Amino acid sequence: MSGKLKEFFIGKPKDPLDPQVFHNLSLVAFFAWIGLGADGLSSSCYGPEEAFLSLGSYTHLAILLAIAVAATVFILSASYSQIIELFPAGGGGYLVGTQLIGPVPGLVSGCALLVDYVLTVAISAAASMDAIFSFLPAHFLHFRLIATVLVLVALITLNLRGIKESVVFLTPIFVTFVITHAFIIIYGLASRGSQLPTLLVDTTQEIHRGIGEIGFMAMAVIFMRAFCLGGGTFTGIEAVSNGLQILREPRVATGKRTMFYMSVSLAFTAGGILINYLLNSINHVAGQTLNATLVHRMADQWPLGRAFFYVTMVSEGALLMVAAQAGFLAGPRTMASMAADNWLPRRFKNLSDRLVIKDGVFVIGVAALLIVLYTRASVRILVVMYSINVFLTFTLAQYGMVKHWLKSRADGWVWGFIVNATGMVLTTGILVVTTFIKLTEGGWVTIVITGSFIAFCFWVHKHYMLTGRALKHLDEILTTLPLPEKSKVPDKSIHQPAAVLLVNGYNGIGIHSFLAIHKSFPGHYKNFVFVSVGVLDSDRFKSVEEIESFKKSLTADLDKYIELANRLGFYAEAHMLMETDVTEGLETICEDVARGWPKVTFFTGQLVFERETMWNRLLHNQTAFSLQRKLLFRGLEVVILPLRVRLSQLPA
């Protein structure tokens, strides 16, 4: 029953060895624009509003604000296009920080990104419900928090089904939003186009009046504060470079095309909405977003205006749900990159049978749920928590690129340096102002969460480094042991006991386990079968060529075990399987091997620490215990061979 329910909600498993799997899973530029660009485009639902309301009585600054927003979008997009060219395999801010600045800046950038992706999911879900509840009766507002939680649960389930499935499902919502909002913006500008010359004159007069009343510096502060508080408009621009692995080949060209679609649509929508606020004299109405007020005022006199209003606001609320996709698509990829560098538990590299980084999806989704419950789904609080981290990542990425151009001096480096340096100045300024403004308003919560996350990553990294040093010492001893001269290999005899040893690469753990069998059962086993499952995690599941290379490496390691057994005078053979789940793969291959050997015992190694804690179990897989339990109920014997690891005795 549980299997049928899983298949109903999540879908049937996908074959990772299907030659067409990468083509079928990857996104063309249009779908990438929907999946990764919706975050940026959806920010026009709340970013311009925050900026416009911050202007106070000096609303005519909205024209300059619209120009500044559009220019910043294009500068940041051009800057991240440079990152896409330099890092075609993806990785975004984390990889830029790690490779161009250093591991610690990379870690800070990665942690900031992940917290930002969690907030992206949280704020998108909360803002979507705000948009939808804007036109519902007031007594329905009591259900807004429950609705937000249900939306997040639905998004988690949808993303567990697969990347492409989730994006294709949400495409009609995205298209409806683009059409309705483009129409509103164009209609608003066209219907009131005659007012634009007067508006420009009024803007100039208001700026002069404001300077006369409060001074130039005060006007500049008002403008910069509005610009920075509307900084949520720029979030999502980095998502393409972070999620480059899921794009259709050629990835660089697809990524740059996606970035172009994103920048044009975001600049047009955010800038157009700001100008329409001013043209229509939009003010805050309790229980409504400024966008809802704008659309209602413009469409109220149309024959089908009421219907258009409902369609537009539903599409706006729904698009904000689509925007959460950026967090679910790029967030787990960033977690996988950090796990590959031992900053996070290695399980975050694992793929599900739907070829999704399921643990990453769960963590992003559950963390967003907790944030939503903590803030009671308040968009105003979430916006305060939101913008600091993304500009920290922006700044580190731009600094890394500036450093790269100054060092490499490659062709076109001057233009690249100018673009990234300009982006760095902009994002640094926004970061400083945003942090100063939002720190006491709730921004400190984001800083505390991010700082705690960084500390956790340092602890994980230290544990893996100590364990790695202990195992490296074992490798150095056992992989260099002198072996006897090669003699005649014994024939296979299925009537004699066979020892099946589960190995993961040719290393000290595998050799130690092989020797432990002889020590525990001297002279009992004459036949040895070496079994290995090549785990196709996110680090290896990148292309057909990458999988083939991994398969050859795995075969070479198994051949070394066969050579070792043969040199010691035993018959040996090897079996392997490529899978996304190591336990399921081993279960399958062990049952196949058992059918060929009547007298068989399975052996597997397991690290045992002096202090066995919950954290040790989190950071290291428990495959041996899980497999022993599964095979036991199939009538197969499994012996776990412990390998003691004393981290406390390692030299500092």
XYZ file of C-alpha atoms in Angstrom:
652
model
C 0.000 0.000 0.000
C 2.802 2.437 0.904
C 4.499 1.672 -2.418
C 1.293 2.379 -4.346
C 0.719 5.629 -2.462
C 4.311 6.702 -3.142
C 3.899 5.910 -6.840
C 0.621 7.864 -6.949
C 2.028 11.020 -5.350
C 5.691 10.885 -6.409
C 5.544 8.793 -9.593
C 7.268 5.698 -10.963
C 11.068 5.346 -10.700
C 13.199 6.617 -13.574
C 16.053 4.676 -15.119
C 19.312 6.609 -14.532
C 21.080 4.515 -17.198
C 18.626 5.400 -19.968
C 20.709 7.154 -22.697
C 17.895 9.691 -23.153
C 17.485 10.472 -19.456
C 19.558 13.665 -19.478
C 17.739 14.994 -22.529
C 14.360 14.149 -20.997
C 15.171 15.725 -17.625
C 16.916 18.901 -18.818
C 15.144 22.203 -19.389
C 15.206 24.333 -22.533
C 15.556 28.098 -22.070
C 11.787 28.719 -21.956
C 11.132 26.154 -19.207
C 14.286 27.267 -17.368
C 12.894 30.824 -17.474
C 9.752 29.489 -15.800
C 11.478 27.283 -13.224
C 14.407 29.546 -12.350
C 13.206 32.948 -13.546
C 9.838 32.926 -11.835
C 11.523 33.876 -8.547
C 12.825 37.104 -10.025
C 9.649 37.913 -11.972
C 7.408 37.176 -9.004
C 9.361 39.626 -6.857
C 7.583 42.345 -8.850
C 4.555 41.403 -6.735
C 6.151 42.753 -3.548
C 9.526 44.426 -4.340
C 8.132 47.501 -6.151
C 5.434 47.837 -3.486
C 7.995 47.964 -0.658
C 10.055 50.511 -2.602
C 7.090 52.724 -3.535
C 5.660 52.838 -0.016
C 9.107 53.789 1.328
C 9.082 56.980 -0.749
C 6.436 58.479 1.534
C 5.113 61.734 0.116
C 7.880 61.961 -2.508
C 6.190 59.510 -4.875
C 7.523 61.208 -8.018
C 10.900 59.649 -7.239
C 9.274 56.449 -8.537
C 10.366 57.352 -12.083
C 14.027 57.531 -11.083
C 13.492 54.422 -8.978
C 12.093 52.514 -11.987
C 15.130 53.494 -14.076
C 17.528 52.491 -11.276
C 15.774 49.136 -10.781
C 15.858 48.300 -14.506
C 19.527 49.320 -14.807
C 20.491 47.234 -11.767
C 18.670 44.189 -13.159
C 20.593 44.431 -16.444
C 23.946 44.980 -14.697
C 23.484 41.988 -12.370
C 22.251 39.812 -15.239
C 25.274 40.724 -17.364
C 27.499 39.986 -14.387
C 25.984 36.546 -13.807
C 26.233 35.790 -17.529
C 29.997 36.166 -17.037
C 29.814 33.653 -14.175
C 27.891 31.210 -16.390
C 30.661 31.382 -19.010
C 33.419 30.843 -16.452
C 31.617 28.028 -14.589
C 29.689 26.061 -17.245
C 29.096 23.148 -14.854
C 27.107 25.417 -12.510
C 27.618 26.176 -8.853
C 26.892 29.888 -8.828
C 27.879 31.966 -5.815
C 29.162 29.003 -3.807
C 31.540 27.784 -6.514
C 32.674 31.325 -7.385
C 33.466 32.063 -3.749
C 35.245 28.734 -3.206
C 37.396 28.708 -6.339
C 38.102 32.417 -6.802
C 38.351 33.649 -3.197
C 38.753 30.653 -0.870
C 36.911 27.830 0.936
C 35.663 29.985 3.826
C 34.197 32.798 1.644
C 32.676 30.026 -0.476
C 31.119 28.501 2.638
C 29.719 31.868 3.745
C 28.281 32.426 0.266
C 26.792 28.917 0.166
C 25.187 29.200 3.597
C 23.797 32.637 2.765
C 22.372 31.229 -0.477
C 20.707 28.289 1.252
C 19.086 30.454 3.933
C 17.970 32.779 1.138
C 16.454 29.875 -0.818
C 14.508 28.797 2.267
C 13.236 32.360 2.624
C 12.459 32.414 -1.113
C 10.148 29.440 -0.669
C 8.610 30.893 2.501
C 8.008 34.388 1.161
C 6.723 33.099 -2.186
C 4.122 30.900 -0.506
C 3.102 33.644 1.950
C 2.909 36.370 -0.716
C 0.888 34.101 -3.014
C -1.738 33.700 -0.320
C -1.690 37.467 0.305
C -2.458 38.071 -3.368
C -5.271 35.526 -3.470
C -6.816 36.589 -0.145
C -6.748 40.229 -1.349
C -10.030 39.717 -3.194
C -11.666 37.237 -0.820
C -14.051 38.322 1.985
C -12.266 39.584 5.102
C -13.430 36.701 7.312
C -11.444 34.289 5.115
C -8.174 35.832 6.353
C -8.259 33.462 9.346
C -7.420 30.612 6.949
C -4.439 32.324 5.279
C -1.774 30.608 7.434
C -3.338 27.167 6.939
C -3.525 27.782 3.189
C 0.163 28.786 3.125
C 1.162 25.573 4.909
C -0.907 23.475 2.472
C 0.742 25.223 -0.486
C 4.195 24.363 0.873
C 3.236 20.713 1.386
C 1.921 20.570 -2.195
C 5.154 22.124 -3.539
C 7.329 19.641 -1.635
C 5.317 16.747 -3.101
C 5.437 18.225 -6.601
C 9.212 18.680 -6.485
C 9.729 15.129 -5.256
C 8.110 13.996 -8.513
C 10.862 15.583 -10.584
C 12.274 18.850 -11.914
C 10.716 18.897 -15.346
C 7.353 17.583 -14.164
C 7.033 20.377 -11.620
C 7.971 23.078 -14.146
C 5.684 21.801 -16.944
C 2.783 21.551 -14.494
C 3.228 25.199 -13.491
C 3.755 26.595 -17.023
C 0.121 27.760 -17.620
C 0.288 29.817 -14.421
C 3.482 31.538 -15.534
C 2.165 32.294 -19.030
C -1.094 33.710 -17.625
C 0.850 36.007 -15.287
C 3.100 37.294 -18.076
C 0.165 38.025 -20.415
C -2.071 39.739 -17.820
C 0.692 41.868 -16.297
C 2.177 42.844 -19.647
C -1.307 43.959 -20.721
C -1.842 45.978 -17.517
C 1.532 47.718 -17.816
C 1.209 48.491 -21.530
C -2.418 49.603 -21.152
C -1.551 51.800 -18.182
C 1.316 53.488 -20.028
C -0.672 53.869 -23.267
C -3.898 55.147 -21.666
C -2.043 57.753 -19.629
C 0.800 58.372 -22.050
C -0.292 61.969 -22.517
C 0.497 62.576 -18.840
C 4.125 61.476 -19.118
C 5.561 64.877 -20.212
C 3.696 66.583 -17.364
C 4.799 63.810 -15.016
C 8.449 64.400 -15.866
C 8.060 68.108 -15.199
C 6.257 67.379 -11.906
C 9.024 64.957 -10.927
C 11.693 67.605 -11.488
C 9.706 70.161 -9.506
C 9.079 67.725 -6.644
C 12.773 66.854 -6.417
C 13.689 70.559 -6.258
C 10.956 71.153 -3.690
C 12.126 68.221 -1.595
C 15.754 69.391 -1.710
C 14.589 72.824 -0.613
C 12.561 71.414 2.282
C 14.830 68.688 3.697
C 18.106 69.014 1.790
C 19.858 67.001 -0.923
C 21.300 64.398 1.446
C 17.924 63.670 3.023
C 16.356 63.206 -0.439
C 19.218 60.918 -1.417
C 18.702 58.878 1.756
C 14.957 58.527 1.030
C 15.736 57.374 -2.506
C 18.470 54.931 -1.431
C 16.302 53.544 1.371
C 13.442 52.893 -1.066
C 15.852 51.385 -3.597
C 17.358 49.051 -0.982
C 14.043 48.065 0.611
C 12.896 47.123 -2.882
C 16.019 44.970 -3.164
C 13.838 41.869 -3.091
C 13.198 42.692 -6.750
C 16.711 41.502 -7.612
C 16.520 38.160 -5.856
C 16.440 35.152 -8.122
C 18.882 36.573 -10.671
C 21.585 34.204 -9.389
C 19.364 31.106 -9.648
C 20.300 30.326 -13.268
C 24.025 30.091 -12.533
C 23.291 27.895 -9.501
C 21.013 25.531 -11.419
C 23.004 25.289 -14.649
C 23.247 21.480 -14.323
C 19.533 21.055 -15.118
C 19.650 23.050 -18.378
C 19.633 21.589 -21.888
C 22.938 21.316 -23.747
C 24.712 23.512 -24.718
C 24.256 24.688 -21.130
C 26.157 27.971 -21.378
C 24.099 29.134 -24.355
C 20.856 27.977 -22.710
C 21.839 29.670 -19.445
C 22.648 32.991 -21.108
C 19.405 32.875 -23.102
C 17.474 32.158 -19.894
C 19.251 35.063 -18.201
C 18.255 37.360 -21.071
C 14.579 36.340 -20.817
C 14.705 36.874 -17.061
C 16.365 40.296 -17.135
C 14.097 41.759 -19.831
C 10.890 40.464 -18.235
C 11.898 41.549 -14.717
C 13.105 45.027 -15.717
C 9.954 45.641 -17.784
C 7.555 44.333 -15.116
C 9.132 45.937 -12.023
C 9.811 49.275 -13.724
C 6.406 49.333 -15.441
C 4.532 48.610 -12.209
C 6.379 51.401 -10.347
C 5.493 53.967 -13.023
C 1.862 52.788 -13.086
C 1.640 53.224 -9.301
C 2.575 56.867 -9.855
C 0.369 57.426 -12.919
C -2.673 56.048 -11.113
C -1.926 57.654 -7.718
C -2.039 54.305 -5.951
C -2.131 54.365 -2.147
C -2.101 51.587 0.424
C -5.510 49.996 1.051
C -5.878 47.777 4.121
C -6.109 44.084 3.242
C -4.911 44.613 -0.349
C -1.563 44.648 -2.098
C -0.710 47.692 -4.217
C -0.875 45.476 -7.299
C -4.432 44.443 -6.392
C -5.416 48.103 -5.956
C -3.790 49.017 -9.288
C -5.467 46.246 -11.290
C -8.841 46.876 -9.635
C -8.725 50.599 -10.392
C -7.686 50.126 -14.025
C -10.015 47.215 -14.865
C -13.053 48.396 -12.908
C -14.636 50.171 -15.905
C -14.049 47.387 -18.428
C -16.940 45.154 -19.574
C -15.137 42.059 -18.253
C -13.016 43.993 -15.796
C -14.100 42.036 -12.738
C -13.221 38.734 -14.383
C -9.871 40.150 -15.562
C -9.135 41.316 -12.017
C -9.772 37.851 -10.592
C -7.708 36.121 -13.288
C -4.809 38.569 -12.811
C -4.734 38.282 -9.036
C -5.065 34.496 -9.078
C -2.214 34.320 -11.612
C -0.153 36.634 -9.392
C -0.752 34.501 -6.340
C -0.111 31.331 -8.321
C 3.091 32.713 -9.862
C 4.429 33.367 -6.397
C 3.959 29.655 -5.792
C 5.889 28.972 -9.002
C 8.617 31.297 -7.706
C 9.250 28.878 -4.864
C 10.598 26.578 -7.582
C 13.868 28.537 -7.610
C 14.419 27.497 -3.999
C 13.498 23.884 -4.694
C 15.525 23.658 -7.932
C 18.709 25.549 -7.070
C 18.748 25.052 -3.278
C 19.283 21.254 -3.265
C 21.948 21.676 -6.003
C 23.874 24.088 -3.799
C 23.522 21.686 -0.863
C 24.873 18.855 -3.028
C 27.911 20.954 -4.037
C 28.602 21.758 -0.391
C 28.150 18.095 0.589
C 30.685 17.095 -2.080
C 33.169 19.422 -0.335
C 32.322 17.906 3.079
C 30.588 21.005 4.462
C 27.251 19.186 4.760
C 26.306 15.533 5.424
C 27.075 13.496 2.311
C 23.516 12.231 2.121
C 22.600 15.562 0.489
C 24.281 14.326 -2.694
C 21.932 11.329 -2.950
C 19.291 11.093 -5.666
C 15.891 9.461 -5.286
C 14.519 6.937 -7.792
C 12.908 9.959 -9.475
C 16.449 11.384 -9.877
C 15.694 14.221 -7.454
C 17.905 15.342 -4.535
C 15.121 14.351 -2.146
C 16.879 15.171 1.151
C 17.625 18.672 -0.122
C 13.997 19.160 -1.187
C 12.787 17.976 2.236
C 15.156 20.247 4.169
C 14.348 23.321 2.061
C 10.606 22.649 2.325
C 10.482 21.830 6.048
C 12.720 24.799 6.934
C 10.396 27.074 4.919
C 7.422 25.625 6.812
C 9.058 26.437 10.151
C 9.857 30.000 9.005
C 6.258 30.502 7.851
C 4.908 29.278 11.195
C 7.401 31.468 13.095
C 6.408 34.629 11.179
C 2.705 33.685 10.908
C 3.158 33.977 7.114
C 3.730 37.747 7.371
C 5.237 38.986 4.092
C 6.355 42.220 5.742
C 8.458 40.313 8.311
C 9.755 37.874 5.691
C 10.854 40.698 3.393
C 12.894 42.133 6.259
C 14.612 38.759 6.742
C 14.958 38.180 3.026
C 17.248 40.598 1.240
C 20.403 40.622 3.404
C 21.735 37.196 2.443
C 21.172 37.470 -1.269
C 23.236 40.670 -1.451
C 25.976 39.062 0.627
C 26.178 36.321 -2.014
C 25.960 38.874 -4.831
C 28.842 40.863 -3.347
C 31.105 37.854 -2.799
C 30.412 36.564 -6.312
C 31.169 39.957 -7.877
C 34.347 40.319 -5.821
C 35.463 36.853 -6.909
C 34.914 37.739 -10.563
C 36.743 41.080 -10.195
C 39.665 39.212 -8.655
C 39.553 36.704 -11.530
C 39.677 39.388 -14.241
C 42.557 41.224 -12.581
C 44.502 37.979 -12.309
C 43.774 36.346 -15.677
C 43.832 39.394 -18.019
C 42.226 37.146 -20.655
C 40.682 38.465 -23.877
C 37.861 40.880 -23.080
C 38.921 41.167 -19.448
C 38.427 44.939 -19.363
C 34.724 44.679 -20.217
C 34.290 41.773 -17.790
C 36.062 43.740 -15.053
C 33.864 46.818 -15.622
C 30.642 44.781 -15.500
C 31.574 42.855 -12.354
C 33.131 45.858 -10.601
C 29.968 47.889 -11.240
C 27.877 45.009 -9.926
C 30.107 44.741 -6.852
C 29.748 48.441 -6.026
C 25.970 48.259 -6.413
C 25.474 45.100 -4.367
C 27.915 46.195 -1.648
C 26.040 49.475 -1.267
C 22.674 47.727 -1.112
C 24.062 45.158 1.363
C 25.387 47.835 3.740
C 22.243 49.986 3.625
C 19.879 46.993 3.828
C 21.728 45.506 6.808
C 21.756 48.873 8.595
C 18.053 49.473 7.973
C 16.791 45.965 8.648
C 19.099 44.847 11.443
C 16.914 45.987 14.348
C 13.668 45.332 12.454
C 14.281 41.575 12.360
C 17.249 41.235 10.036
C 19.308 40.054 13.007
C 17.318 36.796 12.909
C 18.665 36.067 9.421
C 22.218 36.849 10.543
C 21.893 34.559 13.591
C 20.441 31.704 11.494
C 23.131 32.068 8.825
C 25.901 32.289 11.437
C 24.620 29.163 13.199
C 24.456 27.342 9.873
C 28.078 28.294 9.105
C 29.161 26.997 12.537
C 27.340 23.713 11.883
C 29.123 23.359 8.529
C 32.497 23.886 10.199
C 31.676 21.125 12.699
C 30.638 18.722 9.892
C 33.788 19.543 7.911
C 36.029 18.948 10.934
C 34.460 15.542 11.586
C 34.854 14.439 7.960
C 38.446 15.695 7.838
C 39.377 13.759 11.005
C 37.657 10.614 9.737
C 39.353 11.045 6.363
C 42.763 11.306 8.009
C 42.131 8.122 9.990
C 41.045 6.214 6.875
C 43.876 7.653 4.794
C 46.348 6.204 7.287
C 44.625 2.818 6.908
C 44.761 3.125 3.088
C 48.486 3.909 3.162
C 49.178 0.765 5.197
C 46.893 -1.781 3.525
C 46.973 -0.727 -0.144
C 50.769 -1.030 -0.184
C 51.035 -4.458 1.463
C 53.474 -6.793 -0.373
C 51.635 -9.676 -2.071
C 52.887 -13.160 -2.983
C 53.787 -13.986 -6.570
C 50.871 -14.780 -8.856
C 50.143 -18.522 -8.894
C 47.566 -20.746 -10.529
C 44.053 -19.481 -9.796
C 41.821 -22.146 -8.195
C 38.722 -23.250 -10.102
C 35.277 -22.120 -9.055
C 33.528 -24.610 -6.779
C 29.919 -23.735 -5.948
C 29.719 -26.583 -3.432
C 32.263 -24.910 -1.164
C 31.367 -21.924 1.058
C 31.594 -18.521 -0.590
C 32.176 -15.184 1.133
C 30.504 -12.224 -0.554
C 32.207 -8.986 0.452
C 30.458 -5.667 -0.141
C 33.014 -3.022 -1.071
C 33.013 0.636 -2.047
C 36.165 1.246 -4.054
C 39.600 -0.270 -3.544
C 40.561 1.135 -0.151
C 41.669 0.353 3.378
C 38.137 -0.451 4.580
C 37.627 -3.097 1.889
C 41.046 -4.695 2.366
C 40.641 -4.631 6.157
C 37.276 -6.399 5.821
C 38.782 -8.996 3.448
C 41.586 -9.768 5.907
C 39.129 -9.800 8.828
C 37.205 -12.652 7.159
C 40.381 -14.759 7.124
C 41.123 -13.843 10.701
C 37.640 -14.738 11.953
C 37.102 -17.805 9.749
C 40.579 -19.190 8.969
C 40.590 -21.642 6.031
C 36.774 -21.771 5.810
C 36.169 -19.764 2.634
C 37.849 -20.731 -0.648
C 35.631 -18.597 -2.904
C 35.274 -14.835 -2.722
C 32.750 -12.661 -4.507
C 33.286 -8.901 -4.450
C 30.140 -6.842 -4.855
C 29.855 -3.101 -5.397
C 27.086 -0.642 -6.193
C 28.052 2.489 -8.070
C 25.939 5.171 -6.411
C 24.767 7.704 -8.976
C 24.510 10.776 -6.781
C 24.303 14.402 -7.917
C 28.092 14.590 -8.076
C 28.277 11.817 -10.689
C 24.905 12.089 -12.426
C 25.894 14.868 -14.821
C 26.247 13.260 -18.247
C 26.433 9.906 -20.028
C 30.217 10.329 -20.298
C 30.511 10.964 -16.552
C 28.569 7.775 -15.770
C 30.683 5.705 -18.178
C 33.874 7.042 -16.605
C 32.569 6.161 -13.136
C 31.638 2.664 -14.329
C 35.172 2.057 -15.661
C 36.690 3.280 -12.390
C 34.449 0.933 -10.400
C 35.364 -2.023 -12.631
C 39.080 -1.277 -12.205
C 38.699 -1.259 -8.397
C 36.893 -4.621 -8.440
C 39.648 -6.074 -10.639
C 42.159 -5.095 -7.934
C 40.182 -7.075 -5.340
C 40.100 -10.092 -7.649
C 43.867 -9.759 -8.120
C 44.353 -9.582 -4.331
C 42.299 -12.750 -3.727
C 44.005 -14.607 -6.576
C 47.465 -13.713 -5.253
C 46.473 -15.252 -1.901
C 45.315 -18.453 -3.641
C 41.533 -17.997 -3.722
C 38.967 -18.067 -6.498
C 37.358 -14.646 -6.937
C 34.786 -12.929 -9.089
C 33.055 -9.558 -9.001
C 29.592 -8.132 -9.639
C 28.509 -4.517 -9.893
C 25.384 -2.461 -10.376
C 24.705 1.224 -10.988
C 21.944 2.629 -8.786
C 20.767 5.804 -7.065
C 19.988 4.055 -3.774
C 22.870 2.001 -2.351
C 20.703 -0.169 -0.081
C 18.233 -1.112 -2.819
C 21.098 -1.754 -5.234
C 22.922 -4.019 -2.784
C 19.720 -5.862 -1.945
C 19.143 -6.606 -5.638
C 22.692 -7.699 -6.410
C 22.999 -9.815 -3.232
C 19.870 -11.778 -4.117
C 21.254 -12.377 -7.641
C 24.589 -13.610 -6.243
C 22.870 -15.872 -3.690
C 21.092 -17.736 -6.483
C 24.472 -18.827 -7.877
C 26.069 -19.910 -4.585
C 24.242 -22.458 -2.362
C 26.575 -21.869 0.615
C 27.026 -18.134 0.882
C 27.642 -15.591 3.621
C 27.583 -11.845 3.073
C 30.124 -9.554 4.749
C 30.126 -5.780 4.960
C 32.327 -3.297 6.797
C 31.019 -0.584 9.099
C 32.801 2.317 10.784
C 32.446 2.241 14.573
C 33.337 5.375 16.541
C 34.408 5.547 20.192
C 31.468 7.794 20.930
C 28.474 6.644 18.944
C 26.116 9.618 18.742
C 23.123 10.734 16.738
C 25.457 13.029 14.761
C 27.707 10.121 13.748
C 24.672 8.292 12.428
C 23.617 11.420 10.530
C 27.028 11.989 8.937
C 27.718 8.350 7.996
C 25.371 5.944 6.261
C 23.870 3.009 8.140
C 23.720 0.813 5.036
C 25.235 -2.231 6.751
C 22.509 -2.406 9.417
C 19.704 -1.683 6.960
C 20.923 -4.330 4.504
C 21.431 -6.904 7.266
C 17.812 -6.476 8.346
C 16.471 -6.771 4.772
C 18.524 -9.846 3.803
C 17.861 -11.566 7.135
C 14.165 -11.816 6.263
C 15.121 -13.344 2.921
C 17.007 -16.140 4.625
C 20.489 -14.755 3.901
C 23.234 -14.378 6.496
C 24.989 -11.010 6.808
C 28.029 -10.471 9.016
C 29.014 -6.890 9.881
C 32.772 -6.402 10.252
C 33.446 -3.388 12.481
C 36.292 -0.987 11.787
C 37.254 1.036 14.871
C 37.864 4.752 14.354
C 39.538 6.626 17.230
C 39.335 10.307 16.321
C 40.562 11.414 19.749
C 43.927 9.728 19.205
C 44.689 11.524 15.941
C 47.459 14.144 16.169
C 46.248 17.728 15.982
